């Protein structure tokens, strides 16, 4: 444990308000962004049962200008948040990020790659309803995030939501309305609320694997923010010309292909040729399964041999959010093609 790590439990948490439903207010035209977030958070937490409120750690609030509508977020917002955290994390025991739920898992995955080697918690949360809505889940989610962010044993990016703590780079939004909106289909929970306490499960976190100082990677995502990486879901009857419309675009630097089963694609020479041409041009291509559980094993079936021949990489059992964010992260860096490919196949933040 470094001297910095040993001291930080006495420091207040930092709550970064990035936007989302949690901070919205009702209006005649529907939900709109609301201001005065620090006072509103304090009022919501004060309404919790006295014992829960008394146990909350000290925190400070940073409200980003122009709150993010998470459905409109791009890699620029991922970069902006990582920059804010990197500039401030040593002043705080942990970080809580309040974010819209639509793309919260995408942001969490990207932060995990940008903030590799974290020596304290970064916990994202949000809400399905605004702070002041009757029966809102906002205060409970915030209190849970604060509790986990104050635990120095958590040393990675995570999501606290609906009573559970999930690895950020393994999480997906699974429900559109339910309070337990997020799931971790390929990795167990990092922790849960048990009898009112935020319990971190031993042996599941990254802390045991990390040594030394944080090794943040904060490249410029802007060149990739406007469609530099595509997510392409195959469908029965997809034609080579349709795939080429994506992959032949010179502005495209990489693509995530969502294929069938354990890694299958049509045995179509023209379609495989499009993939091979893109890969040969240095575009970083990866494949994962359309199935929510289980990984891709390229070449296991004859129907998947074309992917291997075309140089498409296996995303194993990564989530789409984690796989695409990783492509963006690697392509934003000045790396040789072979090093990018090697790093995609290597776990960087517990994503595979």
mmCIF file of N, CA and C in Angstrom, residues 147-238:
data_model
loop_
_atom_site.group_PDB
_atom_site.id
_atom_site.type_symbol
_atom_site.label_atom_id
_atom_site.label_comp_id
_atom_site.label_asym_id
_atom_site.label_seq_id
_atom_site.Cartn_x
_atom_site.Cartn_y
_atom_site.Cartn_z
ATOM 1 N N UNK A 147 -21.420 4.630 -0.329
ATOM 2 C CA UNK A 147 -20.895 3.622 0.605
ATOM 3 C C UNK A 147 -19.791 2.796 -0.043
ATOM 4 N N UNK A 148 -19.989 2.363 -1.278
ATOM 5 C CA UNK A 148 -18.949 1.575 -1.946
ATOM 6 C C UNK A 148 -17.743 2.441 -2.318
ATOM 7 N N UNK A 149 -17.994 3.698 -2.669
ATOM 8 C CA UNK A 149 -16.882 4.587 -3.036
ATOM 9 C C UNK A 149 -16.005 4.935 -1.839
ATOM 10 N N UNK A 150 -16.504 4.718 -0.637
ATOM 11 C CA UNK A 150 -15.722 4.978 0.577
ATOM 12 C C UNK A 150 -14.939 3.750 1.037
ATOM 13 N N UNK A 151 -15.060 2.650 0.309
ATOM 14 C CA UNK A 151 -14.393 1.408 0.709
ATOM 15 C C UNK A 151 -13.072 1.279 -0.062
ATOM 16 N N UNK A 152 -11.932 1.444 0.601
ATOM 17 C CA UNK A 152 -10.649 1.421 -0.114
ATOM 18 C C UNK A 152 -10.298 0.068 -0.708
ATOM 19 N N UNK A 153 -11.031 -0.990 -0.329
ATOM 20 C CA UNK A 153 -10.769 -2.314 -0.911
ATOM 21 C C UNK A 153 -11.244 -2.403 -2.353
ATOM 22 N N UNK A 154 -12.132 -1.485 -2.756
ATOM 23 C CA UNK A 154 -12.592 -1.440 -4.142
ATOM 24 C C UNK A 154 -11.637 -0.555 -4.933
ATOM 25 N N UNK A 155 -10.967 -1.126 -5.915
ATOM 26 C CA UNK A 155 -9.962 -0.377 -6.666
ATOM 27 C C UNK A 155 -10.177 -0.567 -8.169
ATOM 28 N N UNK A 156 -11.348 -0.162 -8.618
ATOM 29 C CA UNK A 156 -11.683 -0.252 -10.034
ATOM 30 C C UNK A 156 -12.924 0.574 -10.313
ATOM 31 N N UNK A 157 -13.323 0.611 -11.577
ATOM 32 C CA UNK A 157 -14.547 1.297 -11.987
ATOM 33 C C UNK A 157 -15.708 0.323 -11.847
ATOM 34 N N UNK A 158 -16.752 0.737 -11.138
ATOM 35 C CA UNK A 158 -17.891 -0.133 -10.882
ATOM 36 C C UNK A 158 -19.186 0.654 -11.040
ATOM 37 N N UNK A 159 -20.293 -0.078 -11.080
ATOM 38 C CA UNK A 159 -21.628 0.509 -11.166
ATOM 39 C C UNK A 159 -22.431 0.048 -9.960
ATOM 40 N N UNK A 160 -22.964 0.996 -9.190
ATOM 41 C CA UNK A 160 -23.844 0.696 -8.064
ATOM 42 C C UNK A 160 -25.264 1.041 -8.484
ATOM 43 N N UNK A 161 -26.143 0.058 -8.467
ATOM 44 C CA UNK A 161 -27.499 0.298 -8.956
ATOM 45 C C UNK A 161 -28.426 -0.806 -8.450
ATOM 46 N N UNK A 162 -29.583 -0.404 -7.967
ATOM 47 C CA UNK A 162 -30.587 -1.384 -7.563
ATOM 48 C C UNK A 162 -30.119 -2.334 -6.487
ATOM 49 N N UNK A 163 -29.279 -1.849 -5.564
ATOM 50 C CA UNK A 163 -28.822 -2.689 -4.460
ATOM 51 C C UNK A 163 -27.627 -3.557 -4.778
ATOM 52 N N UNK A 164 -27.043 -3.403 -5.984
ATOM 53 C CA UNK A 164 -25.949 -4.283 -6.382
ATOM 54 C C UNK A 164 -24.760 -3.473 -6.907
ATOM 55 N N UNK A 165 -23.569 -4.078 -6.823
ATOM 56 C CA UNK A 165 -22.354 -3.474 -7.355
ATOM 57 C C UNK A 165 -21.817 -4.381 -8.455
ATOM 58 N N UNK A 166 -21.651 -3.821 -9.663
ATOM 59 C CA UNK A 166 -21.215 -4.579 -10.824
ATOM 60 C C UNK A 166 -19.900 -4.012 -11.350
ATOM 61 N N UNK A 167 -19.052 -4.887 -11.863
ATOM 62 C CA UNK A 167 -17.842 -4.403 -12.536
ATOM 63 C C UNK A 167 -18.266 -3.560 -13.731
ATOM 64 N N UNK A 168 -17.707 -2.360 -13.837
ATOM 65 C CA UNK A 168 -18.138 -1.448 -14.885
ATOM 66 C C UNK A 168 -17.924 -1.974 -16.280
ATOM 67 N N UNK A 169 -16.845 -2.734 -16.461
ATOM 68 C CA UNK A 169 -16.512 -3.213 -17.787
ATOM 69 C C UNK A 169 -17.188 -4.549 -18.109
ATOM 70 N N UNK A 170 -18.070 -5.004 -17.209
ATOM 71 C CA UNK A 170 -18.840 -6.238 -17.431
ATOM 72 C C UNK A 170 -20.351 -5.997 -17.376
ATOM 73 N N UNK A 171 -20.757 -4.755 -17.271
ATOM 74 C CA UNK A 171 -22.171 -4.454 -17.018
ATOM 75 C C UNK A 171 -22.904 -4.054 -18.298
ATOM 76 N N UNK A 172 -24.223 -4.285 -18.278
ATOM 77 C CA UNK A 172 -25.092 -3.877 -19.379
ATOM 78 C C UNK A 172 -26.409 -3.365 -18.798
ATOM 79 N N UNK A 173 -27.012 -2.385 -19.450
ATOM 80 C CA UNK A 173 -28.375 -2.017 -19.082
ATOM 81 C C UNK A 173 -29.299 -3.088 -19.635
ATOM 82 N N UNK A 174 -30.061 -3.705 -18.750
ATOM 83 C CA UNK A 174 -30.814 -4.920 -19.076
ATOM 84 C C UNK A 174 -32.319 -4.679 -19.072
ATOM 85 N N UNK A 175 -32.765 -3.605 -18.416
ATOM 86 C CA UNK A 175 -34.190 -3.315 -18.273
ATOM 87 C C UNK A 175 -34.434 -1.845 -18.598
ATOM 88 N N UNK A 176 -35.603 -1.562 -19.174
ATOM 89 C CA UNK A 176 -35.911 -0.165 -19.504
ATOM 90 C C UNK A 176 -36.619 0.561 -18.377
ATOM 91 N N UNK A 177 -37.249 -0.159 -17.460
ATOM 92 C CA UNK A 177 -38.048 0.506 -16.424
ATOM 93 C C UNK A 177 -37.774 0.022 -15.006
ATOM 94 N N UNK A 178 -37.329 -1.201 -14.843
ATOM 95 C CA UNK A 178 -37.178 -1.753 -13.501
ATOM 96 C C UNK A 178 -36.027 -1.101 -12.755
ATOM 97 N N UNK A 179 -36.146 -1.077 -11.420
ATOM 98 C CA UNK A 179 -35.127 -0.453 -10.580
ATOM 99 C C UNK A 179 -33.798 -1.211 -10.625
ATOM 100 N N UNK A 180 -33.846 -2.536 -10.863
ATOM 101 C CA UNK A 180 -32.602 -3.308 -11.013
ATOM 102 C C UNK A 180 -32.256 -3.368 -12.501
ATOM 103 N N UNK A 181 -31.974 -2.212 -13.070
ATOM 104 C CA UNK A 181 -31.874 -2.065 -14.520
ATOM 105 C C UNK A 181 -30.624 -2.687 -15.124
ATOM 106 N N UNK A 182 -29.585 -2.940 -14.311
ATOM 107 C CA UNK A 182 -28.307 -3.385 -14.864
ATOM 108 C C UNK A 182 -28.012 -4.832 -14.490
ATOM 109 N N UNK A 183 -27.335 -5.518 -15.408
ATOM 110 C CA UNK A 183 -26.954 -6.911 -15.195
ATOM 111 C C UNK A 183 -25.492 -7.095 -15.574
ATOM 112 N N UNK A 184 -24.896 -8.158 -15.044
ATOM 113 C CA UNK A 184 -23.522 -8.527 -15.357
ATOM 114 C C UNK A 184 -23.546 -9.965 -15.863
ATOM 115 N N UNK A 185 -23.772 -10.164 -17.172
ATOM 116 C CA UNK A 185 -24.044 -11.514 -17.672
ATOM 117 C C UNK A 185 -22.864 -12.464 -17.641
ATOM 118 N N UNK A 186 -21.622 -11.951 -17.562
ATOM 119 C CA UNK A 186 -20.477 -12.860 -17.659
ATOM 120 C C UNK A 186 -19.510 -12.748 -16.488
ATOM 121 N N UNK A 187 -19.942 -12.086 -15.397
ATOM 122 C CA UNK A 187 -19.066 -11.965 -14.229
ATOM 123 C C UNK A 187 -19.942 -11.784 -12.998
ATOM 124 N N UNK A 188 -19.564 -12.386 -11.866
ATOM 125 C CA UNK A 188 -20.399 -12.247 -10.663
ATOM 126 C C UNK A 188 -20.385 -10.826 -10.115
ATOM 127 N N UNK A 189 -21.368 -10.518 -9.291
ATOM 128 C CA UNK A 189 -21.441 -9.207 -8.651
ATOM 129 C C UNK A 189 -20.202 -8.955 -7.795
ATOM 130 N N UNK A 190 -19.773 -7.694 -7.765
ATOM 131 C CA UNK A 190 -18.668 -7.315 -6.885
ATOM 132 C C UNK A 190 -19.136 -7.121 -5.449
ATOM 133 N N UNK A 191 -20.412 -6.779 -5.287
ATOM 134 C CA UNK A 191 -20.947 -6.549 -3.954
ATOM 135 C C UNK A 191 -22.444 -6.343 -4.009
ATOM 136 N N UNK A 192 -23.061 -6.207 -2.836
ATOM 137 C CA UNK A 192 -24.504 -6.010 -2.730
ATOM 138 C C UNK A 192 -24.835 -5.291 -1.436
ATOM 139 N N UNK A 193 -26.051 -4.757 -1.387
ATOM 140 C CA UNK A 193 -26.585 -4.251 -0.133
ATOM 141 C C UNK A 193 -27.157 -5.436 0.630
ATOM 142 N N UNK A 194 -26.640 -5.675 1.835
ATOM 143 C CA UNK A 194 -27.085 -6.795 2.666
ATOM 144 C C UNK A 194 -27.472 -6.239 4.028
ATOM 145 N N UNK A 195 -28.748 -6.347 4.380
ATOM 146 C CA UNK A 195 -29.251 -5.822 5.660
ATOM 147 C C UNK A 195 -28.849 -4.370 5.868
ATOM 148 N N UNK A 196 -28.916 -3.583 4.812
ATOM 149 C CA UNK A 196 -28.617 -2.167 4.899
ATOM 150 C C UNK A 196 -27.157 -1.801 4.745
ATOM 151 N N UNK A 197 -26.249 -2.798 4.730
ATOM 152 C CA UNK A 197 -24.820 -2.532 4.588
ATOM 153 C C UNK A 197 -24.371 -2.790 3.156
ATOM 154 N N UNK A 198 -23.381 -2.022 2.697
ATOM 155 C CA UNK A 198 -22.778 -2.230 1.384
ATOM 156 C C UNK A 198 -21.644 -3.235 1.544
ATOM 157 N N UNK A 199 -21.884 -4.468 1.136
ATOM 158 C CA UNK A 199 -20.944 -5.563 1.359
ATOM 159 C C UNK A 199 -20.179 -5.838 0.074
ATOM 160 N N UNK A 200 -18.851 -5.744 0.149
ATOM 161 C CA UNK A 200 -17.977 -6.028 -0.983
ATOM 162 C C UNK A 200 -17.535 -7.489 -0.879
ATOM 163 N N UNK A 201 -17.784 -8.267 -1.915
ATOM 164 C CA UNK A 201 -17.444 -9.686 -1.879
ATOM 165 C C UNK A 201 -15.942 -9.870 -2.123
ATOM 166 N N UNK A 202 -15.268 -10.627 -1.282
ATOM 167 C CA UNK A 202 -13.813 -10.801 -1.424
ATOM 168 C C UNK A 202 -13.468 -11.656 -2.641
ATOM 169 N N UNK A 203 -12.299 -11.381 -3.188
ATOM 170 C CA UNK A 203 -11.772 -12.215 -4.260
ATOM 171 C C UNK A 203 -12.306 -11.919 -5.647
ATOM 172 N N UNK A 204 -13.216 -10.960 -5.786
ATOM 173 C CA UNK A 204 -13.804 -10.688 -7.096
ATOM 174 C C UNK A 204 -13.287 -9.402 -7.736
ATOM 175 N N UNK A 205 -12.581 -8.589 -6.970
ATOM 176 C CA UNK A 205 -12.150 -7.293 -7.472
ATOM 177 C C UNK A 205 -10.782 -7.334 -8.125
ATOM 178 N N UNK A 206 -10.400 -6.204 -8.680
ATOM 179 C CA UNK A 206 -9.113 -6.081 -9.353
ATOM 180 C C UNK A 206 -7.975 -5.742 -8.407
ATOM 181 N N UNK A 207 -8.279 -5.358 -7.168
ATOM 182 C CA UNK A 207 -7.241 -4.855 -6.264
ATOM 183 C C UNK A 207 -6.098 -5.852 -6.099
ATOM 184 N N UNK A 208 -6.442 -7.150 -6.058
ATOM 185 C CA UNK A 208 -5.408 -8.161 -5.835
ATOM 186 C C UNK A 208 -4.452 -8.263 -7.015
ATOM 187 N N UNK A 209 -4.889 -7.814 -8.206
ATOM 188 C CA UNK A 209 -4.079 -7.977 -9.412
ATOM 189 C C UNK A 209 -3.221 -6.746 -9.703
ATOM 190 N N UNK A 210 -3.488 -5.635 -9.037
ATOM 191 C CA UNK A 210 -2.853 -4.370 -9.394
ATOM 192 C C UNK A 210 -1.681 -4.064 -8.464
ATOM 193 N N UNK A 211 -0.607 -3.578 -9.047
ATOM 194 C CA UNK A 211 0.576 -3.228 -8.277
ATOM 195 C C UNK A 211 1.099 -1.885 -8.770
ATOM 196 N N UNK A 212 1.653 -1.105 -7.854
ATOM 197 C CA UNK A 212 2.288 0.138 -8.238
ATOM 198 C C UNK A 212 1.300 1.268 -8.438
ATOM 199 N N UNK A 213 1.791 2.343 -9.039
ATOM 200 C CA UNK A 213 1.002 3.558 -9.221
ATOM 201 C C UNK A 213 -0.004 3.375 -10.356
ATOM 202 N N UNK A 214 -1.091 4.162 -10.341
ATOM 203 C CA UNK A 214 -2.036 4.114 -11.462
ATOM 204 C C UNK A 214 -1.321 4.360 -12.783
ATOM 205 N N UNK A 215 -1.740 3.648 -13.806
ATOM 206 C CA UNK A 215 -1.135 3.765 -15.136
ATOM 207 C C UNK A 215 -2.215 4.237 -16.123
ATOM 208 N N UNK A 216 -2.715 5.417 -15.870
ATOM 209 C CA UNK A 216 -3.801 5.946 -16.691
ATOM 210 C C UNK A 216 -3.362 6.092 -18.147
ATOM 211 N N UNK A 217 -4.287 5.835 -19.048
ATOM 212 C CA UNK A 217 -4.102 6.067 -20.472
ATOM 213 C C UNK A 217 -5.206 7.019 -20.907
ATOM 214 N N UNK A 218 -4.835 8.228 -21.288
ATOM 215 C CA UNK A 218 -5.822 9.271 -21.583
ATOM 216 C C UNK A 218 -5.604 9.829 -22.991
ATOM 217 N N UNK A 219 -5.788 8.986 -24.002
ATOM 218 C CA UNK A 219 -5.586 9.471 -25.372
ATOM 219 C C UNK A 219 -6.737 10.372 -25.816
ATOM 220 N N UNK A 220 -6.533 11.027 -26.947
ATOM 221 C CA UNK A 220 -7.555 11.904 -27.521
ATOM 222 C C UNK A 220 -8.545 11.063 -28.319
ATOM 223 N N UNK A 221 -9.785 11.007 -27.843
ATOM 224 C CA UNK A 221 -10.821 10.233 -28.525
ATOM 225 C C UNK A 221 -11.517 11.017 -29.641
ATOM 226 N N UNK A 222 -11.272 12.320 -29.728
ATOM 227 C CA UNK A 222 -12.036 13.159 -30.651
ATOM 228 C C UNK A 222 -12.015 12.660 -32.094
ATOM 229 N N UNK A 223 -10.878 12.198 -32.640
ATOM 230 C CA UNK A 223 -10.891 11.744 -34.035
ATOM 231 C C UNK A 223 -11.790 10.538 -34.287
ATOM 232 N N UNK A 224 -12.157 9.822 -33.224
ATOM 233 C CA UNK A 224 -13.005 8.632 -33.374
ATOM 234 C C UNK A 224 -14.432 8.872 -32.909
ATOM 235 N N UNK A 225 -14.711 10.080 -32.434
ATOM 236 C CA UNK A 225 -15.987 10.334 -31.754
ATOM 237 C C UNK A 225 -17.177 10.372 -32.694
ATOM 238 N N UNK A 226 -16.949 10.619 -33.975
ATOM 239 C CA UNK A 226 -18.055 10.728 -34.924
ATOM 240 C C UNK A 226 -18.070 9.549 -35.887
ATOM 241 N N UNK A 227 -18.233 8.364 -35.334
ATOM 242 C CA UNK A 227 -18.374 7.182 -36.176
ATOM 243 C C UNK A 227 -17.078 6.547 -36.607
ATOM 244 N N UNK A 228 -15.998 6.751 -35.878
ATOM 245 C CA UNK A 228 -14.728 6.129 -36.241
ATOM 246 C C UNK A 228 -14.712 4.631 -36.017
ATOM 247 N N UNK A 229 -15.610 4.134 -35.149
ATOM 248 C CA UNK A 229 -15.754 2.702 -34.898
ATOM 249 C C UNK A 229 -17.237 2.365 -35.015
ATOM 250 N N UNK A 230 -17.550 1.297 -35.734
ATOM 251 C CA UNK A 230 -18.945 0.909 -35.967
ATOM 252 C C UNK A 230 -19.284 -0.373 -35.220
ATOM 253 N N UNK A 231 -20.545 -0.504 -34.898
ATOM 254 C CA UNK A 231 -21.090 -1.746 -34.342
ATOM 255 C C UNK A 231 -22.054 -2.307 -35.384
ATOM 256 N N UNK A 232 -21.726 -3.485 -35.915
ATOM 257 C CA UNK A 232 -22.482 -4.057 -37.024
ATOM 258 C C UNK A 232 -23.056 -5.406 -36.596
ATOM 259 N N UNK A 233 -24.376 -5.484 -36.527
ATOM 260 C CA UNK A 233 -25.057 -6.720 -36.152
ATOM 261 C C UNK A 233 -25.462 -7.453 -37.431
ATOM 262 N N UNK A 234 -24.957 -8.671 -37.600
ATOM 263 C CA UNK A 234 -25.310 -9.451 -38.786
ATOM 264 C C UNK A 234 -26.763 -9.902 -38.715
ATOM 265 N N UNK A 235 -27.366 -10.082 -39.876
ATOM 266 C CA UNK A 235 -28.741 -10.587 -39.947
ATOM 267 C C UNK A 235 -28.833 -11.578 -41.102
ATOM 268 N N UNK A 236 -29.794 -12.495 -41.071
ATOM 269 C CA UNK A 236 -29.951 -13.449 -42.172
ATOM 270 C C UNK A 236 -30.203 -12.728 -43.492
ATOM 271 N N UNK A 237 -29.354 -12.995 -44.462
ATOM 272 C CA UNK A 237 -29.490 -12.350 -45.763
ATOM 273 C C UNK A 237 -28.587 -11.153 -45.959
ATOM 274 N N UNK A 238 -27.738 -10.814 -44.993
ATOM 275 C CA UNK A 238 -26.831 -9.684 -45.168
ATOM 276 C C UNK A 238 -25.958 -9.918 -46.408
#
